[in-house]
Amino acid sequence: MARVVNPRAPVLLPLLALLSLVLVPGARAQQGALAPWLQARAREHAAWAEDSSRVNSGPMGLWREWASSEPMLPGFVPPTSLAPLIRAVEAGVVNINVMETVHPLRGATRSASGSGFILTPDGLVVTNNHVVARENEAASEILVRLSDGREFQAEVVGRDASTDVALLRLLGKGVGGLPAVYLGDSDRMEVGDWVVAIGNPFGLDHSVSHGMISAKERVIGVGPFDDFIQTDALINPGNSGGPLFNMRGEVVGVNTAIISEGQGIGFAVPINMVKDLLPNLRKNGQLQKGWLGVVIDEQPQVGTRAAVVTRVYPTSPAAQAGIRPGDQVVRVNGKQVDSFQQLLRKVAIMAPGSEAKLTLLRDGESQEVLVKLSARPAQEVLAAMNSPGNLGELGLVLRDVTPEVAAPMGLEPYAGVLVSGVLPRSPAASAGLRTGDVVLEVNRRKVKDVAAVRGALEKGASASVLLRVQRGDVQQYVALKY
């Protein structure tokens, strides 16, 4: 029987002998500089010898085979059966049917089905917006069926097309103590993690498919908040709105989209985005976009990108929080940010009035600021804020009343200055000024154009400004403090 020989033994034994010589008291002084090096080499050879006992080599050392019964990949546990997980979570998955009356006189109807999951025991349900959105919502009926066969009418609490998320409320007797699911942390999921999709594809109740996460942060061009989890767990028509579970039985995504030309390619909205969005939908019924008030430039860094502030709008939430141009935004509420798109997604889906904790890098040092978000101004107001008529310190966007502007509004040309925009949470907004007002005087000085307004402000610099404003047929004085 052949004897197994450690090929490194001839090298290892003399090395250990030399090490023992170095450690002899009389030789230690002469060889002290070699001792640390020799000890490190001895540890490496000992570790190799231990590993080699668990490895078989192929002919001529062409390959290795794991010969030990110990796990080769620490931390990896291959799945055996998913039945216990499915039994634990499937009661929280629901079937959603939507019936829409198309022609009331003819009695013609149109129906569609999808999936969802129970968010709270008192009957809040999450699904996709496209499952419940119909042309004539007043004539639509939403019926939710649970795994135990119970059926409930439902109403839409809030929905948003840009993220394709909707929040429903179950109605009627018996709503209470429902089997709600648990939500997980989609940011912690990695490519290769096992996932399970449960839903109602083609009306087949509580069908289960499993697979893994194929990719994260997929942009597929369906909207401004593209940030999908890609999975090869089978998703078919009818799965829309259903949950994507991790191996802890937590929902990590809302199954949303498929590529019709491909197989094994499905997409889910990350549950962390849904968690940020749900308070907004419940409070406002739709996505009321939060606004930070900065312009972001994506600058490349080693191995990543950086979201760097290039401009801060006056009187904006960012300005009031002390954010400056040159600051790099690295986290929002503890979640990493490295691009404009990520920052937009995290801020915009938070409701106006909510607070966000931003982690900044300024001059190489990290600091945190608390920002109270405001409602995002209309696009035309944002555009006007970049115009020469912007008086950011007052929160006013002004425009000269040229003959072209005056004629359709019934105004006298150059008899005042038109207010074309008011910045949120600004002195002008607090004083009640509105778009369409005409400023006639600034600090008792008549003004005919934007340049005259600036001149009057420079001459009467103080902590307050007195304006005489015309609104329709009424003139009034308005004091702005800033």
Coordinates of C-alpha atoms in Angstrom, one line a residue:
M1 CA 0.0 0.0 0.0
A2 CA 1.5 3.3 -1.0
R3 CA 2.4 5.7 1.7
V4 CA 1.2 9.2 1.5
V5 CA 4.2 11.6 1.7
N6 CA 3.9 15.3 2.3
P7 CA 6.0 16.9 -0.6
R8 CA 6.9 19.8 1.6
A9 CA 8.3 17.7 4.5
P10 CA 11.9 17.9 3.2
V11 CA 11.7 21.6 3.2
L12 CA 9.7 21.9 6.4
L13 CA 12.0 19.8 8.7
P14 CA 15.2 21.6 8.0
L15 CA 13.3 24.9 8.4
L16 CA 12.1 23.9 11.8
A17 CA 15.6 22.7 12.8
L18 CA 17.0 26.1 11.7
L19 CA 14.3 27.8 13.7
S20 CA 15.2 25.8 16.8
L21 CA 18.8 26.8 16.4
V22 CA 17.9 30.4 16.2
L23 CA 16.0 30.1 19.4
V24 CA 18.9 28.6 21.3
P25 CA 19.9 31.2 23.9
G26 CA 23.5 31.4 22.7
A27 CA 22.5 31.9 19.1
R28 CA 19.5 34.2 19.6
A29 CA 21.6 37.3 19.8
Q30 CA 23.3 36.5 16.5
Q31 CA 20.3 35.4 14.6
G32 CA 17.6 37.7 16.3
A33 CA 16.9 39.5 13.1
L34 CA 16.0 36.2 11.3
A35 CA 13.7 34.9 14.1
P36 CA 10.5 36.7 13.1
W37 CA 10.9 35.8 9.4
L38 CA 11.6 32.1 10.2
Q39 CA 8.6 32.0 12.6
A40 CA 6.3 33.3 9.9
R41 CA 7.6 30.8 7.3
A42 CA 7.1 28.0 9.8
R43 CA 3.5 29.0 10.4
E44 CA 2.8 29.1 6.6
H45 CA 4.3 25.6 6.1
A46 CA 2.4 24.3 9.1
A47 CA -0.9 25.7 7.7
W48 CA -0.1 24.2 4.3
A49 CA 0.5 20.8 5.8
E50 CA -2.8 20.9 7.7
D51 CA -4.7 21.9 4.5
S52 CA -3.0 19.3 2.4
S53 CA -4.5 16.6 4.6
R54 CA -7.9 17.6 3.3
V55 CA -6.9 17.8 -0.4
N56 CA -6.2 15.0 -2.9
S57 CA -4.2 16.0 -5.9
G58 CA -4.9 14.7 -9.4
P59 CA -2.2 13.1 -11.6
M60 CA 0.9 15.4 -11.9
G61 CA -0.9 17.8 -9.6
L62 CA -3.2 19.0 -12.4
W63 CA -6.2 19.5 -10.1
R64 CA -7.3 19.4 -6.5
E65 CA -10.2 17.5 -5.0
W66 CA -11.6 18.2 -1.5
A67 CA -11.1 15.0 0.5
S68 CA -12.4 16.2 3.9
S69 CA -15.9 15.9 5.3
E70 CA -15.6 19.4 6.6
P71 CA -17.4 22.2 4.6
M72 CA -15.2 23.5 1.8
L73 CA -17.0 26.9 1.7
P74 CA -17.4 28.3 5.2
G75 CA -20.8 29.9 5.7
F76 CA -22.5 28.2 2.8
V77 CA -25.4 25.9 3.6
P78 CA -27.0 24.3 0.5
P79 CA -30.8 24.4 0.6
T80 CA -32.7 21.1 1.0
S81 CA -36.4 21.9 1.1
L82 CA -38.2 25.2 0.9
A83 CA -41.4 23.7 2.2
P84 CA -41.1 25.0 5.8
L85 CA -40.4 28.6 4.6
I86 CA -43.4 28.5 2.1
R87 CA -45.8 27.2 4.8
A88 CA -44.7 30.0 7.1
V89 CA -45.3 32.9 4.6
E90 CA -47.9 31.9 2.0
A91 CA -50.8 33.0 4.2
G92 CA -49.7 36.6 3.8
V93 CA -49.9 36.4 0.0
V94 CA -53.2 37.5 -1.7
N95 CA -54.9 37.3 -5.0
I96 CA -56.2 40.6 -6.4
N97 CA -58.9 40.8 -9.0
V98 CA -60.0 44.2 -10.5
M99 CA -63.3 44.5 -12.4
E100 CA -63.9 47.7 -14.5
T101 CA -67.1 48.7 -16.1
V102 CA -66.3 49.7 -19.6
H103 CA -69.8 50.5 -21.1
P104 CA -72.4 50.9 -18.3
L105 CA -75.3 50.9 -20.8
R106 CA -74.2 47.7 -22.4
G107 CA -73.0 46.1 -19.1
A108 CA -69.6 45.4 -20.6
T109 CA -66.8 44.8 -18.1
R110 CA -63.1 44.2 -18.2
S111 CA -61.1 42.3 -15.5
A112 CA -57.5 41.9 -14.6
S113 CA -55.7 40.0 -11.9
G114 CA -52.5 40.2 -9.9
S115 CA -50.9 39.5 -6.6
G116 CA -50.1 41.3 -3.4
F117 CA -49.2 40.8 0.3
I118 CA -50.7 41.7 3.6
L119 CA -48.7 44.5 5.2
T120 CA -50.5 45.0 8.5
P121 CA -52.9 42.8 10.5
D122 CA -55.6 45.4 10.1
G123 CA -55.8 45.0 6.4
L124 CA -53.2 47.2 4.5
V125 CA -52.1 45.4 1.3
V126 CA -49.2 46.2 -1.0
T127 CA -49.4 45.5 -4.8
N128 CA -48.3 47.1 -8.1
N129 CA -49.9 50.3 -9.3
H130 CA -50.5 48.7 -12.7
V131 CA -52.6 46.0 -11.1
V132 CA -55.2 48.4 -9.7
A133 CA -54.9 51.5 -12.0
R134 CA -57.8 51.8 -14.4
E135 CA -59.2 54.4 -16.8
N136 CA -62.4 54.8 -14.8
E137 CA -61.5 54.3 -11.2
A138 CA -65.0 55.2 -10.0
A139 CA -66.4 52.2 -11.9
S140 CA -63.7 49.8 -10.7
E141 CA -64.1 47.1 -8.1
I142 CA -61.2 45.5 -6.3
L143 CA -61.6 42.1 -4.8
V144 CA -58.9 40.5 -2.6
R145 CA -58.8 36.8 -1.9
L146 CA -56.8 35.3 1.0
S147 CA -55.1 31.9 1.0
D148 CA -57.9 30.6 3.3
G149 CA -60.6 31.5 0.7
R150 CA -61.9 34.7 2.4
E151 CA -62.7 37.6 0.1
F152 CA -62.7 41.3 0.9
Q153 CA -63.5 44.4 -1.1
A154 CA -60.6 46.8 -1.1
E155 CA -60.0 50.5 -1.8
V156 CA -56.9 52.3 -3.0
V157 CA -55.2 54.3 -0.2
G158 CA -52.4 55.6 -2.4
R159 CA -50.6 54.6 -5.6
D160 CA -47.7 55.9 -7.7
A161 CA -47.0 55.1 -11.3
S162 CA -43.4 56.1 -11.3
T163 CA -42.5 53.4 -8.8
D164 CA -45.4 51.1 -9.7
V165 CA -46.4 50.6 -6.1
A166 CA -49.9 50.8 -4.7
L167 CA -51.3 50.6 -1.1
L168 CA -54.8 49.1 -0.6
R169 CA -57.1 48.8 2.4
L170 CA -59.4 45.8 2.9
L171 CA -63.0 46.6 3.8
G172 CA -65.8 44.9 5.6
K173 CA -66.3 42.6 8.5
G174 CA -63.6 40.2 9.6
V175 CA -60.7 42.5 8.8
G176 CA -58.3 42.2 11.7
G177 CA -55.8 39.8 12.9
L178 CA -54.7 39.0 9.3
P179 CA -51.4 37.1 8.6
A180 CA -49.1 40.0 7.8
V181 CA -45.7 39.4 6.3
Y182 CA -42.3 40.7 7.6
L183 CA -40.2 43.1 5.5
G184 CA -36.5 42.6 5.1
D185 CA -33.5 44.7 4.1
S186 CA -33.0 44.6 0.3
D187 CA -29.7 46.5 0.6
R188 CA -28.2 43.5 2.3
M189 CA -29.2 41.0 -0.4
E190 CA -26.3 39.9 -2.7
V191 CA -26.1 38.5 -6.2
G192 CA -26.5 34.7 -5.7
D193 CA -28.8 34.9 -2.7
W194 CA -31.7 32.5 -2.9
V195 CA -35.2 34.0 -3.2
V196 CA -38.8 32.7 -3.5
A197 CA -41.6 34.3 -5.5
I198 CA -45.2 33.5 -4.6
G199 CA -48.2 34.8 -6.6
N200 CA -51.0 34.0 -8.9
P201 CA -49.6 33.6 -12.4
F202 CA -52.3 33.1 -15.0
G203 CA -54.8 32.9 -12.1
L204 CA -53.1 29.8 -10.6
D205 CA -53.4 30.7 -6.9
H206 CA -50.3 30.7 -4.7
S207 CA -47.9 29.3 -7.2
V208 CA -44.3 29.2 -6.0
S209 CA -41.1 29.6 -7.9
H210 CA -37.6 29.9 -6.6
G211 CA -34.2 31.1 -7.9
M212 CA -31.6 33.6 -7.0
I213 CA -30.8 37.3 -7.3
S214 CA -29.2 37.8 -10.7
A215 CA -28.3 41.5 -10.4
K216 CA -29.1 44.6 -8.4
E217 CA -29.8 48.2 -9.3
R218 CA -31.0 47.3 -12.8
V219 CA -32.2 50.3 -14.9
I220 CA -34.7 49.0 -17.5
G221 CA -36.0 52.4 -18.7
V222 CA -39.5 52.3 -17.3
G223 CA -39.3 55.5 -15.1
P224 CA -37.1 57.9 -13.2
F225 CA -36.9 55.6 -10.2
D226 CA -35.5 52.5 -11.9
D227 CA -33.6 50.5 -9.3
F228 CA -34.8 46.9 -9.8
I229 CA -33.7 43.6 -8.3
Q230 CA -33.2 41.1 -11.2
T231 CA -34.1 37.5 -10.4
D232 CA -34.3 34.2 -12.3
A233 CA -37.2 33.1 -10.1
L234 CA -40.0 32.6 -12.6
I235 CA -42.4 35.6 -12.8
N236 CA -45.4 35.5 -15.2
P237 CA -48.5 37.6 -15.8
G238 CA -50.4 37.5 -12.6
N239 CA -47.3 37.6 -10.4
S240 CA -47.3 41.4 -10.5
G241 CA -47.5 42.9 -7.0
G242 CA -46.6 39.6 -5.3
P243 CA -43.7 39.3 -2.8
L244 CA -40.2 38.2 -3.4
F245 CA -39.0 36.4 -0.2
N246 CA -35.5 35.8 1.1
M247 CA -34.5 32.6 3.0
R248 CA -35.6 34.2 6.3
G249 CA -39.1 34.5 5.0
E250 CA -38.9 38.3 4.7
V251 CA -40.1 40.3 1.7
V252 CA -37.2 41.9 -0.1
G253 CA -39.0 42.9 -3.3
V254 CA -42.3 43.5 -5.0
N255 CA -42.4 41.4 -8.3
T256 CA -43.1 43.9 -11.0
A257 CA -41.9 43.3 -14.6
I258 CA -40.7 40.7 -17.0
I259 CA -38.9 40.8 -20.4
S260 CA -41.3 39.0 -22.7
E261 CA -38.5 37.9 -25.1
G262 CA -36.4 36.4 -22.3
Q263 CA -36.8 33.5 -19.9
G264 CA -35.7 33.6 -16.3
I265 CA -35.4 37.4 -16.3
G266 CA -37.8 39.1 -13.8
F267 CA -37.6 42.3 -11.9
A268 CA -38.8 43.4 -8.5
V269 CA -39.0 46.8 -6.7
P270 CA -36.5 46.7 -3.8
I271 CA -38.5 46.6 -0.5
N272 CA -36.3 49.4 1.0
M273 CA -37.6 51.7 -1.7
V274 CA -41.2 50.6 -0.9
K275 CA -40.6 51.2 2.9
D276 CA -39.5 54.8 2.1
L277 CA -42.5 55.3 -0.1
L278 CA -45.3 53.8 2.0
P279 CA -45.6 56.7 4.6
N280 CA -45.9 59.1 1.7
L281 CA -48.7 57.1 0.0
R282 CA -50.6 56.6 3.2
K283 CA -50.5 60.3 4.1
N284 CA -50.9 61.9 0.7
G285 CA -52.6 59.2 -1.5
Q286 CA -49.9 59.8 -4.1
L287 CA -46.2 60.5 -4.4
Q288 CA -45.6 64.0 -3.1
K289 CA -42.0 64.4 -3.9
G290 CA -39.6 65.7 -1.3
W291 CA -37.1 68.4 -2.4
L292 CA -33.6 69.0 -1.1
G293 CA -32.7 72.0 -3.2
V294 CA -29.3 71.1 -4.6
V295 CA -27.6 70.5 -8.0
I296 CA -25.5 67.3 -8.0
D297 CA -22.6 66.5 -10.2
E298 CA -21.3 62.9 -10.5
Q299 CA -17.6 62.8 -10.2
P300 CA -15.6 59.7 -10.8
Q301 CA -13.5 58.2 -7.9
V302 CA -11.4 55.1 -7.6
G303 CA -13.8 52.2 -8.2
T304 CA -17.0 54.2 -7.8
R305 CA -18.7 57.6 -8.3
A306 CA -19.3 60.6 -6.0
A307 CA -22.4 62.7 -5.6
V308 CA -20.9 66.2 -5.2
V309 CA -23.0 69.3 -4.6
T310 CA -22.3 72.0 -7.2
R311 CA -25.1 74.4 -6.3
V312 CA -27.5 75.1 -3.4
Y313 CA -30.7 76.9 -4.1
P314 CA -31.3 79.9 -1.8
T315 CA -33.9 79.3 1.0
S316 CA -34.0 75.6 0.1
P317 CA -33.9 72.9 2.7
A318 CA -30.3 72.2 1.9
A319 CA -29.4 75.9 2.3
Q320 CA -31.2 76.1 5.7
A321 CA -29.3 72.9 6.8
G322 CA -26.0 74.5 6.0
I323 CA -25.1 72.3 3.0
R324 CA -22.5 74.0 0.7
P325 CA -21.2 73.6 -2.8
G326 CA -18.3 71.1 -2.8
D327 CA -20.0 68.8 -0.2
Q328 CA -20.1 65.2 -1.1
V329 CA -23.3 63.4 -0.1
V330 CA -22.4 59.8 0.9
R331 CA -25.4 58.6 2.9
V332 CA -29.1 59.4 3.3
N333 CA -30.6 58.0 6.5
G334 CA -27.7 55.7 6.8
K335 CA -28.0 54.3 3.3
Q336 CA -25.0 54.7 0.9
V337 CA -25.3 57.2 -2.0
D338 CA -22.8 57.6 -4.8
S339 CA -24.7 59.0 -7.7
F340 CA -27.3 61.7 -8.5
Q341 CA -29.8 59.0 -9.5
Q342 CA -29.5 57.3 -6.1
L343 CA -29.9 60.6 -4.2
L344 CA -32.9 61.6 -6.3
R345 CA -34.6 58.3 -5.6
K346 CA -34.0 58.4 -1.8
V347 CA -35.1 62.0 -1.4
A348 CA -37.9 62.3 -3.9
I349 CA -40.0 59.4 -2.5
M350 CA -39.9 60.9 1.0
A351 CA -42.9 63.1 1.9
P352 CA -42.5 66.9 2.1
G353 CA -42.1 67.8 5.8
S354 CA -40.2 64.6 6.7
E355 CA -36.6 64.8 8.0
A356 CA -33.6 63.2 6.3
K357 CA -30.2 62.6 7.9
L358 CA -27.5 63.3 5.4
T359 CA -23.9 62.2 5.9
L360 CA -21.5 64.6 4.1
L361 CA -17.8 64.7 3.3
R362 CA -16.5 68.2 3.6
D363 CA -12.7 68.9 3.3
G364 CA -12.1 65.2 3.9
E365 CA -14.1 65.1 7.2
S366 CA -17.4 63.4 7.7
Q367 CA -20.3 65.2 9.3
E368 CA -24.1 64.7 9.6
V369 CA -26.8 67.3 9.0
L370 CA -30.6 67.0 9.5
V371 CA -32.7 68.3 6.6
K372 CA -36.4 69.0 6.7
L373 CA -37.6 68.4 3.1
S374 CA -40.0 70.6 1.4
A375 CA -42.3 70.0 -1.6
R376 CA -40.6 70.0 -4.9
P377 CA -41.4 73.3 -6.8
A378 CA -43.0 73.2 -10.2
Q379 CA -40.5 72.7 -13.0
E380 CA -41.2 76.2 -14.4
V381 CA -40.4 77.6 -11.0
L382 CA -37.1 75.7 -10.9
A383 CA -36.3 77.0 -14.3
A384 CA -37.1 80.5 -13.3
M385 CA -34.8 80.2 -10.3
N386 CA -31.9 80.1 -12.7
S387 CA -33.1 83.2 -14.5
P388 CA -31.6 86.7 -14.0
G389 CA -34.8 87.8 -12.2
N390 CA -34.2 85.4 -9.3
L391 CA -33.9 87.1 -5.9
G392 CA -33.0 84.0 -3.9
E393 CA -32.6 85.8 -0.6
L394 CA -36.3 86.8 -0.7
G395 CA -37.5 83.6 -2.5
L396 CA -38.9 85.6 -5.4
V397 CA -38.6 85.0 -9.1
L398 CA -39.4 88.2 -11.0
R399 CA -40.0 89.1 -14.6
D400 CA -40.1 92.4 -16.5
V401 CA -43.5 93.4 -17.7
T402 CA -42.7 93.8 -21.3
P403 CA -45.4 94.7 -23.8
E404 CA -45.5 91.0 -24.9
V405 CA -46.0 90.0 -21.2
A406 CA -48.4 92.8 -20.4
A407 CA -50.9 92.5 -23.3
P408 CA -52.5 89.1 -22.4
M409 CA -52.6 90.0 -18.7
G410 CA -54.2 93.4 -19.2
L411 CA -51.2 95.1 -17.5
E412 CA -49.5 98.4 -18.3
P413 CA -46.0 97.7 -19.6
Y414 CA -43.1 98.5 -17.2
A415 CA -45.5 99.7 -14.5
G416 CA -44.2 97.1 -12.1
V417 CA -42.5 93.7 -11.9
L418 CA -44.3 90.4 -12.3
V419 CA -43.9 87.7 -9.7
S420 CA -43.3 84.5 -11.9
G421 CA -42.3 82.2 -9.0
V422 CA -42.2 81.9 -5.2
L423 CA -39.7 79.5 -3.6
P424 CA -41.1 77.2 -0.9
R425 CA -40.4 78.1 2.7
S426 CA -38.9 81.5 1.7
P427 CA -39.7 85.0 3.1
A428 CA -41.9 85.6 0.1
A429 CA -43.8 82.4 0.7
S430 CA -44.2 83.2 4.4
A431 CA -45.6 86.6 3.5
G432 CA -48.2 85.1 1.2
L433 CA -46.9 86.3 -2.1
R434 CA -48.2 84.4 -5.1
T435 CA -47.3 83.9 -8.7
G436 CA -49.1 86.6 -10.8
D437 CA -48.7 89.3 -8.2
V438 CA -47.2 92.6 -9.5
V439 CA -44.6 94.4 -7.4
L440 CA -45.1 98.2 -7.7
E441 CA -42.8 99.5 -5.0
V442 CA -39.8 98.3 -3.0
N443 CA -39.1 100.2 0.3
R444 CA -41.4 103.1 -0.9
R445 CA -39.5 103.3 -4.2
K446 CA -41.4 102.7 -7.5
V447 CA -39.9 100.0 -9.6
K448 CA -40.5 99.3 -13.3
D449 CA -38.1 96.4 -13.9
V450 CA -36.0 93.8 -12.2
A451 CA -32.9 96.0 -12.3
A452 CA -34.9 98.7 -10.4
V453 CA -35.9 96.1 -7.7
R454 CA -32.2 95.2 -7.2
G455 CA -31.2 98.8 -7.0
A456 CA -33.9 99.6 -4.4
L457 CA -32.8 96.6 -2.3
E458 CA -29.2 97.7 -2.3
K459 CA -30.0 101.2 -1.2
G460 CA -32.3 100.1 1.6
A461 CA -30.3 97.1 2.9
S462 CA -32.0 96.0 6.2
A463 CA -33.5 92.9 7.8
S464 CA -36.9 93.6 6.2
V465 CA -38.3 94.7 2.9
L466 CA -41.6 96.6 2.3
L467 CA -43.3 95.8 -0.9
R468 CA -46.4 97.4 -2.4
V469 CA -48.1 94.6 -4.4
Q470 CA -51.1 94.6 -6.8
R471 CA -53.2 91.4 -6.9
G472 CA -56.1 91.8 -9.4
D473 CA -57.7 95.1 -8.5
V474 CA -56.4 95.2 -5.0
Q475 CA -53.1 96.8 -3.8
Q476 CA -51.6 96.0 -0.4
Y477 CA -48.3 96.4 1.5
V478 CA -46.4 93.3 2.3
A479 CA -43.4 93.1 4.7
L480 CA -40.7 90.5 4.0
K481 CA -38.3 89.6 6.8
Y482 CA -35.1 87.6 6.1

